[in-house]
Every structure is written in C-alpha cells, then in structure tokens.
Short mmCIF file of C-alpha atoms in Angstrom, two decimals:
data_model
loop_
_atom_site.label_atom_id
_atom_site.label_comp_id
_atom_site.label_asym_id
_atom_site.label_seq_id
_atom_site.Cartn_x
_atom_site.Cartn_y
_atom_site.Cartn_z
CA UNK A 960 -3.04 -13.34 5.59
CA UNK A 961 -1.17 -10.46 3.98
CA UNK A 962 1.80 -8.01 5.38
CA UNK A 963 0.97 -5.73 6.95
CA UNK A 964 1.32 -2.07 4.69
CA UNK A 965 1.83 1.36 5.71
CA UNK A 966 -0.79 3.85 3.75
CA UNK A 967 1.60 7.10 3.50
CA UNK A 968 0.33 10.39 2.61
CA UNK A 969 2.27 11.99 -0.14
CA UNK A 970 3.66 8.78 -1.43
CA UNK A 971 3.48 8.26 -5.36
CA UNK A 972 2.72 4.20 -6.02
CA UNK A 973 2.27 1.77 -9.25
CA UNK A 974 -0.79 0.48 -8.47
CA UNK A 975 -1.61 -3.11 -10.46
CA UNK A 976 -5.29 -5.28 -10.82
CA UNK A 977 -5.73 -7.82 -12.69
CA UNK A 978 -9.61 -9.86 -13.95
CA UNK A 979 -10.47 -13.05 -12.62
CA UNK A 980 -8.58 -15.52 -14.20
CA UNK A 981 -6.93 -13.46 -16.71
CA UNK A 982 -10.16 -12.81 -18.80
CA UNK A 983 -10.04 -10.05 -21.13
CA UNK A 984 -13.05 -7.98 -19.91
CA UNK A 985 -10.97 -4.88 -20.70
CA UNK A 986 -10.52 -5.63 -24.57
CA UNK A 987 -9.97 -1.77 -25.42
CA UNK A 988 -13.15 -1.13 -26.91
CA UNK A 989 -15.43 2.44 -27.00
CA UNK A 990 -16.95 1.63 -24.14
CA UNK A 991 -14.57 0.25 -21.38
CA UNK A 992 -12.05 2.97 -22.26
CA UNK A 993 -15.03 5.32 -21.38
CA UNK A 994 -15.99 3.59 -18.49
CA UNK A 995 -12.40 3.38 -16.92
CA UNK A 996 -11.50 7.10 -17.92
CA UNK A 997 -14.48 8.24 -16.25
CA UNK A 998 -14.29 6.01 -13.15
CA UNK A 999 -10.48 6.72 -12.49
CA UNK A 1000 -11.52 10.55 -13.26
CA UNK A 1001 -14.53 11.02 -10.79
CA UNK A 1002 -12.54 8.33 -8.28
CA UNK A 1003 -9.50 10.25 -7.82
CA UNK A 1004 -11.25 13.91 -7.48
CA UNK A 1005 -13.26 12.19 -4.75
CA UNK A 1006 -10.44 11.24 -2.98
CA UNK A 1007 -7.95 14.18 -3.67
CA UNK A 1008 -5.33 11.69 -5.84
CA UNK A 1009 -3.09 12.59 -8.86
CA UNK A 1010 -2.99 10.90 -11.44
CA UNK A 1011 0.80 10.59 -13.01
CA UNK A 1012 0.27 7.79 -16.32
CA UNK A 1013 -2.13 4.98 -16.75
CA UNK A 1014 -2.53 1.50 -18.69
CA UNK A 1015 -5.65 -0.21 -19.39
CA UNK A 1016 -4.17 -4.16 -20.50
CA UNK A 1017 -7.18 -6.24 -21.78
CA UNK A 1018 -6.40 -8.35 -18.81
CA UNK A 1019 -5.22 -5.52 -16.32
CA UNK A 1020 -4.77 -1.96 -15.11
CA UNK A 1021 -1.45 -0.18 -14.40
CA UNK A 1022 -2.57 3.34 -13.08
CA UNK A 1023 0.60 5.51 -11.58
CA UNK A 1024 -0.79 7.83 -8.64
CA UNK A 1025 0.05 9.82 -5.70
CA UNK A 1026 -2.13 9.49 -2.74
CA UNK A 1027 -2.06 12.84 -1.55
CA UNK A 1028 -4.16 13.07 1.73
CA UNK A 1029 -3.45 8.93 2.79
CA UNK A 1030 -6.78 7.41 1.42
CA UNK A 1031 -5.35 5.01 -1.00
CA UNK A 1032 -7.44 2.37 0.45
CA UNK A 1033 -10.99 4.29 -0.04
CA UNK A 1034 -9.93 5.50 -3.52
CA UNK A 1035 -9.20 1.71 -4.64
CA UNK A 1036 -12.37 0.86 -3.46
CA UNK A 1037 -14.03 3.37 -4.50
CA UNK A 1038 -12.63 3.19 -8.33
CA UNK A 1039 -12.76 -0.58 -8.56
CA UNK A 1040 -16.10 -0.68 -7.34
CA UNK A 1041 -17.31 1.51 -10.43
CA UNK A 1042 -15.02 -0.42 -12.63
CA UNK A 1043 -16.55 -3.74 -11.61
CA UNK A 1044 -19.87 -3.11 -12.13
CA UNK A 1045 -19.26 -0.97 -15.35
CA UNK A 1046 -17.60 -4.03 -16.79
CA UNK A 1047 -20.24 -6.30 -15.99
CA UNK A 1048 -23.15 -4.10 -17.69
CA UNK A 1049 -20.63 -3.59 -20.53
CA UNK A 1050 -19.83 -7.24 -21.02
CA UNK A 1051 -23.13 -8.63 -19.84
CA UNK A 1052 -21.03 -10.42 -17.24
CA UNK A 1053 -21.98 -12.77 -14.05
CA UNK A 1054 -19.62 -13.18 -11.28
CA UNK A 1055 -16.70 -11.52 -10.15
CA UNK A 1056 -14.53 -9.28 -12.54
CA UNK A 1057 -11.67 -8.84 -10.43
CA UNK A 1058 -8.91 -11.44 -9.73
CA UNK A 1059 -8.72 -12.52 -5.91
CA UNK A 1060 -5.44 -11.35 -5.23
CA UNK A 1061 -4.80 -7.71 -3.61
CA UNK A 1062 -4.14 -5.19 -5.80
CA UNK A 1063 -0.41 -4.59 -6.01
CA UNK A 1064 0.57 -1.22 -4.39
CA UNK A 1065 4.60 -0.19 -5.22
CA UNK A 1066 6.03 2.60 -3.70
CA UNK A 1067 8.24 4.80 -5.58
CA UNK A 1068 10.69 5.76 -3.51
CA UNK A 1069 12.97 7.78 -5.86
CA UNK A 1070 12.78 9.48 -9.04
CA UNK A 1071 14.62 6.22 -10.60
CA UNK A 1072 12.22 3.79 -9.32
CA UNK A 1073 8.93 6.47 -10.93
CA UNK A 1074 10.75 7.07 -14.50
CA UNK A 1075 11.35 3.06 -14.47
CA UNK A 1076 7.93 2.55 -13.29
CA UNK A 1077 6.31 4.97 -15.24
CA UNK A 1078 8.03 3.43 -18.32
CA UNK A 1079 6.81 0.28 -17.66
CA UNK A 1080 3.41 1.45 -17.29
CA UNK A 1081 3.48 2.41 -21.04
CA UNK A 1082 5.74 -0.01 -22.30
CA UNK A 1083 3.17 -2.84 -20.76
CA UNK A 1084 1.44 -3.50 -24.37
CA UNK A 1085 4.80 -3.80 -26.02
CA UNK A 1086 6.19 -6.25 -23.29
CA UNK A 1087 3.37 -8.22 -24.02
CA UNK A 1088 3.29 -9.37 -27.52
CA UNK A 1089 0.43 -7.17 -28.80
CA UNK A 1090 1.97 -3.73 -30.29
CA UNK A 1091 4.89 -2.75 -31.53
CA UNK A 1092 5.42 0.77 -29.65
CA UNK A 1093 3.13 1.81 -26.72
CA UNK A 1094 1.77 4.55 -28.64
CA UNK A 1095 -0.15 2.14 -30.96
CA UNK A 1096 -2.25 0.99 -27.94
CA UNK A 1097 -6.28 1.50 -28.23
CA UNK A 1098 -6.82 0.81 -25.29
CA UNK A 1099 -6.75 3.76 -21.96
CA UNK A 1100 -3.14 5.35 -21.69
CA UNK A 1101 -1.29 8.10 -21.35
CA UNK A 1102 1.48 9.03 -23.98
CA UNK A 1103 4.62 10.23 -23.02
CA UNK A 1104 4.33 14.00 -23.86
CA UNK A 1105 1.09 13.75 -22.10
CA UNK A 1106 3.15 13.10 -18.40
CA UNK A 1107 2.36 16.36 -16.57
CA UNK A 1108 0.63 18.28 -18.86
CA UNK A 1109 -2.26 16.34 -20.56
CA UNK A 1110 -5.94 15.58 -19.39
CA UNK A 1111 -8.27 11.98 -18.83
CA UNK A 1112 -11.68 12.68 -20.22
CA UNK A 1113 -14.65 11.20 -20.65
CA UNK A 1114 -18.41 11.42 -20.88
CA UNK A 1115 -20.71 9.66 -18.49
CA UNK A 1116 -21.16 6.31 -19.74
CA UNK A 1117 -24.74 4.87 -20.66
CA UNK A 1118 -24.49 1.81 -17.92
CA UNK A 1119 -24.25 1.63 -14.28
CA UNK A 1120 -24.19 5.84 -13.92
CA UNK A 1121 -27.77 7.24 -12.65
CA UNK A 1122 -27.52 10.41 -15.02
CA UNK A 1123 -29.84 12.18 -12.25
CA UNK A 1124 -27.37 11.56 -8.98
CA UNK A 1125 -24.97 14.27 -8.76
CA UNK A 1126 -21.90 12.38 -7.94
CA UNK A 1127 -22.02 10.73 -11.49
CA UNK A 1128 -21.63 14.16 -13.80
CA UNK A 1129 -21.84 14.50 -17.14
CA UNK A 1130 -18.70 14.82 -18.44
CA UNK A 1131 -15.40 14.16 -15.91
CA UNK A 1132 -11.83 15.40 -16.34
CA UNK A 1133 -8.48 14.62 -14.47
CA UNK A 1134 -5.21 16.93 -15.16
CA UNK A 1135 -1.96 14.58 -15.11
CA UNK A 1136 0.15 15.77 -12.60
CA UNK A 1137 4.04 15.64 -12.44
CA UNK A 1138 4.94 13.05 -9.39
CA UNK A 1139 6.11 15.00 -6.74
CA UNK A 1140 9.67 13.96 -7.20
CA UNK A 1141 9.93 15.73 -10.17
CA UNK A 1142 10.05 19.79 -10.52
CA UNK A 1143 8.11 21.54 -12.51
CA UNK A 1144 11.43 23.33 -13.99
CA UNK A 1145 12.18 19.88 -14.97
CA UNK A 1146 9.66 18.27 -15.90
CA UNK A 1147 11.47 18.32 -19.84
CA UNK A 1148 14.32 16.55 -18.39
CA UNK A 1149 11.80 14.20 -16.80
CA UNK A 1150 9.99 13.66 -19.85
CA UNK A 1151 12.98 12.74 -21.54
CA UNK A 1152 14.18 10.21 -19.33
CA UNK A 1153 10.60 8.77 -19.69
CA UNK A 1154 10.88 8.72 -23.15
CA UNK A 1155 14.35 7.09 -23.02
CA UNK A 1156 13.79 4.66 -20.93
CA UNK A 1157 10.28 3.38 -22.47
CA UNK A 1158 12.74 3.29 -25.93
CA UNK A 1159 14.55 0.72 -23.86
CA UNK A 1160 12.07 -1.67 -23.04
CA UNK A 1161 10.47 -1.40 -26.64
CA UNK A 1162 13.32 -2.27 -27.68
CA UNK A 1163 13.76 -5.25 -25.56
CA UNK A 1164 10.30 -6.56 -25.87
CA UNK A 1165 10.72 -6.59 -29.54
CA UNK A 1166 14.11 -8.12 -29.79
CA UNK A 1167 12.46 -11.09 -27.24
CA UNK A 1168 9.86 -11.26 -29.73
CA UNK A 1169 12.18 -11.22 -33.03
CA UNK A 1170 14.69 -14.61 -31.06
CA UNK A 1171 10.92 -16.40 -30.69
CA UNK A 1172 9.77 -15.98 -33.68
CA UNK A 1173 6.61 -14.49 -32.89
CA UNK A 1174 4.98 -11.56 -34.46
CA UNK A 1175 2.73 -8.84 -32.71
CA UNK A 1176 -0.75 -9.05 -32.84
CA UNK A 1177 -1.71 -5.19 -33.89
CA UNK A 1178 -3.82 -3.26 -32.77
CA UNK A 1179 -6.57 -4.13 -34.88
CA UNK A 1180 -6.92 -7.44 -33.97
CA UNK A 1181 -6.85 -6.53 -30.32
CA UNK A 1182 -9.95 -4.61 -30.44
CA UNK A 1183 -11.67 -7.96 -32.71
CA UNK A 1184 -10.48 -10.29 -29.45
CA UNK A 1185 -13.60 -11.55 -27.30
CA UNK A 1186 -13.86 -10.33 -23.49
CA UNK A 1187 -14.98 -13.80 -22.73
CA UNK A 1188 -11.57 -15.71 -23.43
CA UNK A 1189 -8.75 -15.69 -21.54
CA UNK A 1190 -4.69 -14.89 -21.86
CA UNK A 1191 -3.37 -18.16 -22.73
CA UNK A 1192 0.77 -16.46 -22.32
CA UNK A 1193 2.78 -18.29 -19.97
CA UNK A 1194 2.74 -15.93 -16.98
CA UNK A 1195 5.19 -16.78 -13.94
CA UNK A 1196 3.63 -17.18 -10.51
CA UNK A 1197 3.32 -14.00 -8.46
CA UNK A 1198 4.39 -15.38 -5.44
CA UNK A 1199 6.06 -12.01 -4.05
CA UNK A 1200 4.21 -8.82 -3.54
CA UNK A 1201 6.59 -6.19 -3.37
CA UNK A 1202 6.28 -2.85 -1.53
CA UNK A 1203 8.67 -0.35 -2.73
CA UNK A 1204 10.65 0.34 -5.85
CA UNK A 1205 13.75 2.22 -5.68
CA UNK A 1206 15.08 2.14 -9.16
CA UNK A 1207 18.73 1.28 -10.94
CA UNK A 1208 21.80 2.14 -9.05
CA UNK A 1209 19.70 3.11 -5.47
CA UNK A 1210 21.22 0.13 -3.27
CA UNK A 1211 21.83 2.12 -0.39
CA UNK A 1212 17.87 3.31 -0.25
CA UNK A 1213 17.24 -0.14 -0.70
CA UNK A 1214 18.59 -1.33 2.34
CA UNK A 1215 17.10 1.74 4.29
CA UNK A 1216 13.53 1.13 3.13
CA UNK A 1217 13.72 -2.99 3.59
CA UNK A 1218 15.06 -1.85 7.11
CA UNK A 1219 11.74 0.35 7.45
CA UNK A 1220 9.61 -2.26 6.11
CA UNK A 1221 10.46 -4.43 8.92
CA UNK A 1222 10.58 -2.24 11.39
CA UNK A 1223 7.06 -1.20 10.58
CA UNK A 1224 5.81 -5.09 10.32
CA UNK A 1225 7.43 -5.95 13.21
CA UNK A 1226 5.80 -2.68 15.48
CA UNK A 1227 2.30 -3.28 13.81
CA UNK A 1228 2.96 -6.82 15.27
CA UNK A 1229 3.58 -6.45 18.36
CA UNK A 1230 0.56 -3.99 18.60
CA UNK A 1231 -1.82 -6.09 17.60
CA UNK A 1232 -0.84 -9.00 19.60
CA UNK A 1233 -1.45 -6.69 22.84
CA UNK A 1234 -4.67 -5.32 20.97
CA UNK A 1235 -5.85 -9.17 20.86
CA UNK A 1236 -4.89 -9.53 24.74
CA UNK A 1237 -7.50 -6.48 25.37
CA UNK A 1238 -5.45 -3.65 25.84
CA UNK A 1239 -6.57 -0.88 23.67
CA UNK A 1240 -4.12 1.62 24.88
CA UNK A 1241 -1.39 -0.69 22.41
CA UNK A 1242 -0.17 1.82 19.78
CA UNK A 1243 0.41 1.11 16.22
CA UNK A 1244 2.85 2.44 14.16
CA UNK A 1245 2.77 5.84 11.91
CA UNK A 1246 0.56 5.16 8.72
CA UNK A 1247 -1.08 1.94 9.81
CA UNK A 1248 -4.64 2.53 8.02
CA UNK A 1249 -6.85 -0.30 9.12
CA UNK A 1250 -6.62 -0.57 12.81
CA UNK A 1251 -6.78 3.15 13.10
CA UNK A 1252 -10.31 3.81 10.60
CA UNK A 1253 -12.38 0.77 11.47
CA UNK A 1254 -11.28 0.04 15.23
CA UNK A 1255 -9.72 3.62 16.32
CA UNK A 1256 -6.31 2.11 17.64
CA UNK A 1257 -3.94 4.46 18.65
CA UNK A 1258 -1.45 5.35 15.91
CA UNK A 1259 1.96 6.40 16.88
CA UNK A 1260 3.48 10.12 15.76
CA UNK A 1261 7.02 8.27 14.85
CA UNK A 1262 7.64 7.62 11.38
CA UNK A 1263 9.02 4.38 10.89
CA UNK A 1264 9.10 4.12 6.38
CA UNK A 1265 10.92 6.71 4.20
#
C-alpha cells in the first residue's frame, strides 16, 4: 500500500506518468500531441488547475501544475482517463496504456525546487539521448519564453471525442500561468533563471553523452520510431516516491517539510486505525483527500504540511 499524501490547495507539483512497460505510445506524432494538448486543456479548465510547463516523452508525461481549489486527484483522473483512451484509438491499442505505478506527485515547495523542476521538465528530451537542446523536441512542450505568457491549443481530435457532447468543444485553449511563487513583476527574472538552469542540464546531458560515445537520435528519427516498441535505456529502479522538492541550498525547509510529512502520516494513521475500530468521530488530518470524499471522515482544521 502507498503513503499516505496530503492533497493541498494552492500547492504547485511536478506531476510524472509513465506507459505500461515503457512503450512508446506517445511517439510525438500529429495526432497524440493533439490529443494530449486538448485533454490536458479541457482537463485542467474542468478542474480549475494552471498549467505552469509540460513534456510529452514518447514513454512519459512531465506536466508542471498548480492545483488551485485541492482536486488534484479528480483532475488526474479525469485527464488520464481521456489520454488513455485517446491513445488507444490513436495507436489501435489493446490493454492498458498506463504503467501500474501511481503517478508521481512532487511538491514544490520553494521557488528553487519549481525553476529546478521546471527545468527538468524541458530539459527531459535532452537528458535522454534523443535531442540536442529541448527546443528541438516534436513532441508536446512548452518553451522557455512561453513560461507565463504562452497558450496550449488544440482542435478536437477525430477519436474518442463525441463532436455533439458539449464537454468535448471544438477547439480548447489553456493560458500558462506563472507558479504562484513567482511575481508577475518578476516573472523576467524567473524566466531567466529557467533559462539558465535548463542551459545547465543541456549541458550536462550532452557532455554524458560526448564521455559514452553516443550520439543523439534527432528529432527526425523520433517521429519514424514505432509506438509498439519499447525503451530499451537502462533505467534505475524507482524504488522511492518522493513528495516534495525543495531545491539547491533549502536544507533548513527540508527538514521542516520531512518533519510535516511525518507528522501528517503518522496523524492519518492513527485516524484510521480508530476509523477501522468503528469510531467515526476519529479525525484526520488537514488535506487528507480520500477518507474525507468517498467515506466523509472528519478532517481536522490544523495544518500539519507547509
């Protein structure tokens, strides 16, 4: 069973799937850049989220969001829901399209941890072997003069979307937002950091590249890749799940949120053991989502996480 996870309104996360078995259903074609524009456009004005920088790996999605109102769960749903079933028209696909692990939800605590994250985000192609500089992606992304100022588009796309149900429209838009730890009056400072920072891991990712000998594959022969094989890259076990990112040089709000991680685990804990014993008057701590939605446990007004 997983941790326990506090869903907290206003919080800006790096939010990470990955395809069953590391199949490359997302090759960034036409279509499934269409189909995850539109999805991740129509998903997050359902659910009132804001969209910061996005991803789309062959093999994976990095999206960057805040979760304004504290629906994270229902938007994920929601979104992968239309992304599943949009890849398996697209591809012609049986089975599942999604990987069985959780989908990997990092808080960014401070403006550090969402210029680092953000970065990494766009860098992802790069750090992988396939383009030289994140620009050169085909796939879905965001470009770094884009951050806070730009717009997702797409048109409805021809599978999956009833073009007579109201909730699928024809054309769907998202602005990109600044994350809320940035100012507006800075968001050229912020931009620049960005922009730094992804320079940085380019310029790492091709250096490991350059002592391995290997050579890029290029964009072009990213989009000629079939859907149907798989990443053969050596790719470590993910055996830890973290929550929270806090960025270079932020030890001290380390130790504070690990502190608040606990405290929350250990609360929600204790809760439900009493909740198992039969007594519903047990009350769970501030931002626990599941026990409070589908079984209408009492939710405490104390908040234990930054």
């Amino acid at each position: 069973m997983s941790q326990p996870r506090p869903v907290v309104a206003g919080a800006t996360y790096l939010l990470t799937r990955r395809a069953l078995r590391r199949h490359l259903l997302f090759r960034p074609d036409a279509a499934i850049t269409q189909l995850i524009v539109y999805a991740l456009a129509v998903s997050a004005k359902r659910y009132g989220i804001r969209v910061h920088a996005l991803c789309a790996m062959s093999t994976h999605l990095h999206i960057v969001v805040t979760d304004v109102e504290g629906v994270l769960p229902r938007f994920l749903q929601f979104f992968h829901r239309l992304v599943a079933l949009g890849t398996k028209a697209i591809r012609a696909w049986e089975g599942p399209v999604w990987g069985h692990e959780a989908t990997s939800a990092v808080r960014l605590i401070t403006r550090a941890a969402v210029v680092e994250k953000i970065s990494y985000t766009l860098a992802n192609p790069v750090g992988a072997g396939l383009v030289r500089r994140a620009r050169e992606w085909p796939g879905a992304k965001v470009l770094v003069g884009e951050l806070g100022r730009g717009v997702l588009r797409a048109k409805r796309p021809d599978v999956y979307f009833d073009p007579s149900n109201p909730a699928w429209p024809e054309d769907a838009a998202i602005a990109l937002t600044l994350p809320p730890a940035v100012a507006e009056d800075d968001a050229d400072v912020f931009r620049r950091e960005v922009g730094a920072e992804l320079g940085r891991q380019e310029a790492e990712a091709r250096a490991a590249m350059h002592r391995k000998g290997h050579r890029f594959l290029g964009p072009d022969r990213v989009r000629m890749i079939s859907p149907d094989d798989r990443a053969t890259s050596f790719e470590p076990s993910r055996s830890f799940n973290p929550t929270f990112a806090v960025g270079r040089g932020h030890a001290d709000v380390r130790r504070i949120a690990s502190a608040a991680v606990r405290a929350f685990r250990t609360a929600y804990r204790e809760a439900l053991e009493r909740w198992r014993a039969g007594l519903r008057g047990a009350v769970f701590p501030a931002e626990t989502w599941w026990m409070r939605v589908f079984h209408g446990a009492t939710v405490s007004d104390a908040v234990l996480v930054l």
